[in-house]
Amino acid sequence: MMKSISTTLLSSALLIAGISSSAADEPIIIKFSHVVAEQTPKGQGALLFKEAVEKALPGKVSVEVYPNSSLFGDGQEMDALLIGDVHMLAPSPSKLEYYSKQTQLFDLPFLFDDFDAVAQFAKSDAGKSILTSMEKSGITGLAYWNNGMKQMSANKPLREPKDARGLKFRVQASTVLEDQYKAIRANPRKMSFAEVYQGLQTGVVNGTENTYSNYYSQKVHEVQNYITESDHGPIVYMVVTNTKFWESLPTEIQQTLMTILDEVSVEVNRRAYDLNMQDKANILAEGSTEIITLTPEEREKWREAMQPVWKKYEKVIGPHLIQAALDANRHSSSSSDAP
């Protein structure tokens, strides 16, 4: 795949070679920070981006990748982006709701049917409009990277909404996700990603939600006896940059970076599906966690219990965006499971 990226970018790289020698004396440094492991879809995406950029723009642009909260953690990275201490991030939309309420769309429970519907929405005009909705706050959205569909986990079987009553669920800093769990009479607890394992181990929380790849890479399955395959929402990352930094780049550099991001995004989404399936198999193979498959009727009970959250956020998100997401479900219904 990286061979095809290099081939696609050859002509762009030749154009960039015409930039003045003074601009080439000191390479542009792009610091890319994220909070997950390198083997996850986001971690792989950041490394693919670095590799492709440095091949296409040798000596002109250098990408420094900081995984696993090694530069900035969950609660620090957005401030760091805004003041220019880091140049690119790939946060979950929940971290962006302060800058654009439209980003809350991705946290609405049971809005997207599957992985492919998310990809369909991301490339639609509605999806692209969310990327540009934060520019007044100094944040420019560049691309979407999919991690996969979320599952729920706990130390007791979760087959019906009533099974979650009273449980303390770790959630990202998202008001939508808080309301999602309140709707089933559970107790949401905001907690950074890096603290989840210890929080579950010590009982500060006793349930969580995530993709199979994040469960496995952070070893969360070691401290959760049951995972319910609910597919109740996606984990999507929005690749964002500081607007002033982006606008300071030469036009030719911007164009090449966007071409690279488009190519890398396709590969990230393909790998994400494969990785989630592999990590689901890995979790099952270790034998300490049972994966519960819901019947269509059981899944519908969860959907009915959580769907009132849509109504609460419909006006602030925009009914047209919710409708566009539902349309994406219909467009993906005849597609294969993998994007």
Coordinates of C-alpha atoms in Angstrom, one line a residue:
M1 CA 0.0 0.0 0.0
M2 CA 2.8 2.4 0.9
K3 CA 4.2 1.7 -2.6
S4 CA 1.0 3.0 -4.1
I5 CA 1.1 6.1 -2.0
S6 CA 4.6 6.8 -3.1
T7 CA 3.6 6.4 -6.8
T8 CA 0.6 8.6 -6.4
L9 CA 2.7 11.3 -4.8
L10 CA 5.6 11.3 -7.2
S11 CA 4.4 14.2 -9.3
S12 CA 3.5 16.2 -6.2
A13 CA 7.0 15.6 -4.8
L14 CA 8.5 16.8 -8.0
L15 CA 6.5 20.0 -7.8
I16 CA 7.5 20.6 -4.2
A17 CA 11.2 20.3 -5.3
G18 CA 10.7 23.7 -6.9
I19 CA 10.2 25.4 -3.6
S20 CA 13.1 27.9 -2.8
S21 CA 16.2 26.5 -1.3
S22 CA 15.9 28.8 1.7
A23 CA 12.6 27.1 2.6
A24 CA 14.3 23.7 2.3
D25 CA 17.2 24.6 4.5
E26 CA 15.2 23.9 7.7
P27 CA 12.6 21.1 7.4
I28 CA 9.0 21.9 8.7
I29 CA 8.5 19.9 11.9
I30 CA 5.0 18.4 12.4
K31 CA 4.5 17.0 15.9
F32 CA 1.7 14.4 15.9
S33 CA 0.6 13.3 19.3
H34 CA -1.9 10.6 20.3
V35 CA -3.0 8.6 23.3
V36 CA -3.1 5.0 22.1
A37 CA -0.7 2.2 21.3
E38 CA 1.2 2.1 18.0
Q39 CA -0.4 -1.2 17.0
T40 CA -3.9 0.3 17.1
P41 CA -5.6 1.8 13.9
K42 CA -4.8 5.3 15.0
G43 CA -1.2 4.4 16.0
Q44 CA -0.7 2.7 12.6
G45 CA -2.2 5.7 10.8
A46 CA 0.2 8.1 12.4
L47 CA 3.2 6.0 11.4
L48 CA 1.9 5.5 7.9
F49 CA 1.5 9.3 7.6
K50 CA 5.0 9.9 8.9
E51 CA 6.5 7.4 6.5
A52 CA 4.6 8.7 3.4
V53 CA 5.3 12.4 4.2
E54 CA 9.0 11.9 4.7
K55 CA 9.3 9.9 1.5
A56 CA 7.4 12.5 -0.5
L57 CA 9.0 15.5 1.0
P58 CA 12.5 14.5 2.0
G59 CA 14.4 17.2 3.9
K60 CA 11.3 19.5 3.6
V61 CA 8.9 18.0 6.2
S62 CA 9.7 15.8 9.2
V63 CA 6.9 14.2 11.2
E64 CA 7.5 13.4 14.9
V65 CA 5.0 10.9 16.3
Y66 CA 4.3 10.7 20.0
P67 CA 2.1 7.6 20.9
N68 CA 0.6 6.5 24.2
S69 CA 0.2 9.9 25.8
S70 CA 4.0 10.3 25.8
L71 CA 3.8 14.0 24.9
F72 CA 0.3 15.0 25.9
G73 CA -2.5 13.1 27.6
D74 CA -6.3 13.2 27.1
G75 CA -6.8 16.3 29.1
Q76 CA -3.9 18.3 27.7
E77 CA -3.7 17.6 23.9
M78 CA -6.4 20.1 22.7
D79 CA -4.9 23.0 24.7
A80 CA -1.4 22.0 23.3
L81 CA -2.8 22.1 19.8
L82 CA -4.3 25.5 20.2
I83 CA -1.1 27.1 21.5
G84 CA 1.0 25.4 18.9
D85 CA 2.9 22.9 21.2
V86 CA 1.7 20.1 18.9
H87 CA 0.6 20.4 15.3
M88 CA -1.6 17.4 14.6
L89 CA -3.9 15.2 16.7
A90 CA -6.5 12.5 16.0
P91 CA -8.9 12.8 18.9
S92 CA -12.3 11.3 19.3
P93 CA -15.1 13.8 18.4
S94 CA -16.1 13.9 22.1
K95 CA -12.9 15.9 22.8
L96 CA -14.1 18.4 20.2
E97 CA -17.6 19.1 21.3
Y98 CA -16.6 22.3 23.1
Y99 CA -15.5 23.7 19.7
S100 CA -18.4 22.3 17.6
K101 CA -21.6 20.7 18.8
Q102 CA -21.9 18.9 15.5
T103 CA -19.1 16.6 16.5
Q104 CA -21.5 15.1 19.1
L105 CA -23.2 13.2 16.2
F106 CA -20.7 10.3 16.4
D107 CA -21.5 9.6 20.0
L108 CA -25.3 9.2 19.5
P109 CA -26.0 5.6 20.5
F110 CA -27.2 3.2 17.7
L111 CA -27.2 5.9 15.1
F112 CA -24.8 4.2 12.7
D113 CA -25.6 0.5 11.9
D114 CA -22.1 -0.6 11.1
F115 CA -18.5 0.2 10.2
D116 CA -19.3 0.8 6.5
A117 CA -22.1 3.3 7.3
V118 CA -19.6 5.4 9.2
A119 CA -17.2 5.4 6.2
Q120 CA -20.1 6.4 3.9
F121 CA -21.0 9.3 6.1
A122 CA -17.4 10.5 6.5
K123 CA -17.0 11.0 2.7
S124 CA -20.4 12.7 2.3
D125 CA -20.9 16.5 2.2
A126 CA -22.4 16.3 5.7
G127 CA -19.3 14.5 7.0
K128 CA -17.0 17.1 5.4
S129 CA -19.0 19.9 6.9
I130 CA -18.2 18.7 10.4
L131 CA -14.5 18.8 9.6
T132 CA -14.7 22.5 8.8
S133 CA -17.1 23.4 11.7
M134 CA -14.3 24.2 14.2
E135 CA -12.2 26.7 12.2
K136 CA -13.6 29.8 14.1
S137 CA -11.9 28.2 17.2
G138 CA -8.6 27.8 15.4
I139 CA -8.9 24.0 14.6
T140 CA -8.9 22.7 11.0
G141 CA -10.3 19.2 10.4
L142 CA -8.4 17.2 7.7
A143 CA -9.7 13.6 7.7
Y144 CA -11.6 10.9 9.5
W145 CA -9.9 7.7 10.7
N146 CA -12.2 4.8 11.9
N147 CA -11.2 2.6 14.8
G148 CA -14.3 0.4 14.7
M149 CA -17.6 -0.2 16.4
K150 CA -17.9 0.0 20.2
Q151 CA -18.8 -2.9 22.4
M152 CA -19.8 -2.8 26.1
S153 CA -18.0 -4.8 28.9
A154 CA -18.5 -5.5 32.5
N155 CA -17.9 -8.2 35.1
K156 CA -21.4 -9.5 34.7
P157 CA -23.3 -10.5 31.5
L158 CA -25.0 -7.5 29.8
R159 CA -27.9 -8.9 27.7
E160 CA -30.6 -6.4 28.5
P161 CA -30.5 -2.7 29.5
K162 CA -31.7 -3.6 33.0
D163 CA -28.4 -5.6 33.5
A164 CA -26.5 -2.3 33.4
R165 CA -28.4 -0.6 36.2
G166 CA -26.2 0.7 38.9
L167 CA -22.9 -0.2 37.2
K168 CA -20.2 2.5 37.0
F169 CA -19.2 2.8 33.3
R170 CA -16.0 4.6 32.2
V171 CA -16.8 7.1 29.4
Q172 CA -14.8 9.7 27.5
A173 CA -15.4 13.3 28.4
S174 CA -18.7 13.4 26.4
T175 CA -22.1 14.7 27.6
V176 CA -23.8 12.5 25.0
L177 CA -22.1 9.4 26.4
E178 CA -22.9 10.4 30.0
D179 CA -26.6 10.6 29.0
Q180 CA -26.4 7.4 27.1
Y181 CA -25.6 5.5 30.3
K182 CA -28.0 7.5 32.4
A183 CA -30.7 6.4 30.0
I184 CA -30.2 2.8 31.2
R185 CA -29.8 3.9 34.8
A186 CA -26.1 3.2 34.9
N187 CA -23.5 5.6 36.4
P188 CA -21.1 7.2 33.9
R189 CA -17.7 8.2 35.1
K190 CA -15.4 10.3 33.0
M191 CA -11.9 8.9 32.9
S192 CA -8.8 9.3 30.6
F193 CA -7.9 6.4 28.4
A194 CA -4.6 5.8 30.1
E195 CA -6.4 5.3 33.5
V196 CA -9.0 2.7 32.3
Y197 CA -7.1 -0.5 33.2
Q198 CA -6.3 0.6 36.7
G199 CA -9.8 2.0 37.2
L200 CA -11.3 -1.3 36.3
Q201 CA -8.8 -3.3 38.3
T202 CA -9.4 -1.3 41.5
G203 CA -13.2 -1.0 41.1
V204 CA -13.4 2.7 40.6
V205 CA -15.4 1.7 37.5
N206 CA -16.8 -1.7 36.7
G207 CA -17.8 -1.3 33.1
T208 CA -16.6 0.4 29.9
E209 CA -17.1 0.6 26.2
N210 CA -14.5 0.4 23.4
T211 CA -13.5 -1.4 20.2
Y212 CA -11.9 -4.8 20.2
S213 CA -8.5 -3.3 19.2
N214 CA -8.5 -0.9 22.1
Y215 CA -9.7 -3.6 24.6
Y216 CA -6.8 -5.9 23.5
S217 CA -4.0 -3.4 23.1
Q218 CA -4.7 -2.0 26.6
K219 CA -5.3 -5.5 28.1
V220 CA -8.8 -4.3 29.3
H221 CA -10.1 -7.8 28.7
E222 CA -7.9 -9.0 31.5
V223 CA -10.1 -7.1 34.0
Q224 CA -13.5 -7.6 32.4
N225 CA -15.2 -11.0 32.4
Y226 CA -17.8 -10.2 29.7
I227 CA -17.9 -8.2 26.5
T228 CA -21.3 -7.7 24.9
E229 CA -21.0 -7.2 21.1
S230 CA -23.4 -4.3 20.9
D231 CA -22.0 -2.3 18.0
H232 CA -23.8 0.6 19.6
G233 CA -21.6 3.3 18.1
P234 CA -18.3 4.0 16.3
I235 CA -15.0 5.2 17.6
V236 CA -14.0 7.7 15.0
Y237 CA -11.0 9.9 15.1
M238 CA -10.9 13.3 13.5
V239 CA -7.4 14.2 12.2
V240 CA -7.1 17.9 13.1
T241 CA -4.4 20.6 13.0
N242 CA -3.9 24.1 14.3
T243 CA -5.5 26.5 11.7
K244 CA -2.7 29.1 11.9
F245 CA 0.0 26.4 11.5
W246 CA -1.9 24.9 8.5
E247 CA -2.3 28.3 6.8
S248 CA 1.4 29.1 7.3
L249 CA 2.4 26.1 5.1
P250 CA 3.1 26.6 1.4
T251 CA 0.2 25.7 -0.8
E252 CA 2.1 22.9 -2.4
I253 CA 3.0 21.4 0.9
Q254 CA -0.7 21.5 2.0
Q255 CA -1.8 19.8 -1.2
T256 CA 0.8 17.0 -0.8
L257 CA -0.1 16.5 2.9
M258 CA -3.8 16.3 2.0
T259 CA -3.1 13.8 -0.8
I260 CA -1.2 11.7 1.7
L261 CA -3.9 11.9 4.3
D262 CA -6.5 10.8 1.8
E263 CA -4.4 7.7 0.9
V264 CA -3.5 6.9 4.5
S265 CA -7.2 7.2 5.6
V266 CA -8.3 4.5 3.2
E267 CA -5.6 2.2 4.5
V268 CA -6.3 3.0 8.2
N269 CA -10.0 2.2 7.7
R270 CA -9.1 -1.1 5.9
R271 CA -6.7 -2.1 8.6
A272 CA -9.1 -1.1 11.4
Y273 CA -11.7 -3.7 10.3
D274 CA -9.1 -6.4 10.0
L275 CA -7.4 -5.5 13.3
N276 CA -10.7 -5.6 15.2
M277 CA -11.6 -9.0 13.9
Q278 CA -8.1 -10.3 14.8
D279 CA -8.2 -8.8 18.3
K280 CA -11.6 -10.2 18.9
A281 CA -10.2 -13.6 18.0
N282 CA -7.2 -12.9 20.3
I283 CA -9.5 -12.1 23.2
L284 CA -11.5 -15.3 22.7
A285 CA -8.3 -17.3 22.4
E286 CA -7.0 -16.2 25.8
G287 CA -10.2 -17.7 27.4
S288 CA -10.7 -15.3 30.3
T289 CA -13.5 -13.2 28.7
E290 CA -16.8 -14.3 27.3
I291 CA -18.1 -12.4 24.3
I292 CA -21.9 -12.2 24.3
T293 CA -23.6 -12.0 20.9
L294 CA -27.0 -10.3 21.1
T295 CA -30.0 -11.5 19.2
P296 CA -31.7 -8.8 16.9
E297 CA -34.5 -8.6 19.5
E298 CA -32.0 -8.1 22.4
R299 CA -30.1 -5.4 20.5
E300 CA -33.3 -3.6 19.7
K301 CA -34.1 -3.4 23.4
W302 CA -30.8 -1.5 23.9
R303 CA -31.5 0.8 21.0
E304 CA -35.0 1.6 22.3
A305 CA -33.6 2.3 25.8
M306 CA -30.9 4.7 24.6
Q307 CA -32.6 6.3 21.6
P308 CA -34.2 9.1 23.6
V309 CA -30.7 10.7 23.8
W310 CA -31.1 11.5 20.1
K311 CA -34.0 13.8 20.8
K312 CA -32.1 15.7 23.5
Y313 CA -29.3 16.6 21.1
E314 CA -31.1 16.8 17.8
K315 CA -31.3 20.6 17.8
V316 CA -27.7 21.3 18.8
I317 CA -26.3 18.8 16.4
G318 CA -28.6 19.5 13.5
P319 CA -31.5 17.3 12.3
H320 CA -29.9 17.3 8.8
L321 CA -26.8 15.7 10.1
I322 CA -28.7 13.0 11.9
Q323 CA -30.7 12.3 8.7
A324 CA -27.5 12.2 6.6
A325 CA -26.2 9.5 9.0
L326 CA -29.4 7.5 8.6
D327 CA -29.1 7.8 4.9
A328 CA -25.5 6.4 5.1
N329 CA -27.0 3.3 6.8
R330 CA -29.2 2.7 3.8
H331 CA -26.4 3.2 1.3
S332 CA -24.2 0.7 3.2
S333 CA -26.9 -1.9 3.6
S334 CA -25.9 -3.7 0.4
S335 CA -22.2 -3.4 1.0
S336 CA -19.8 -6.1 2.4
D337 CA -18.9 -6.1 6.0
A338 CA -15.5 -4.6 5.4
P339 CA -15.1 -1.1 4.2

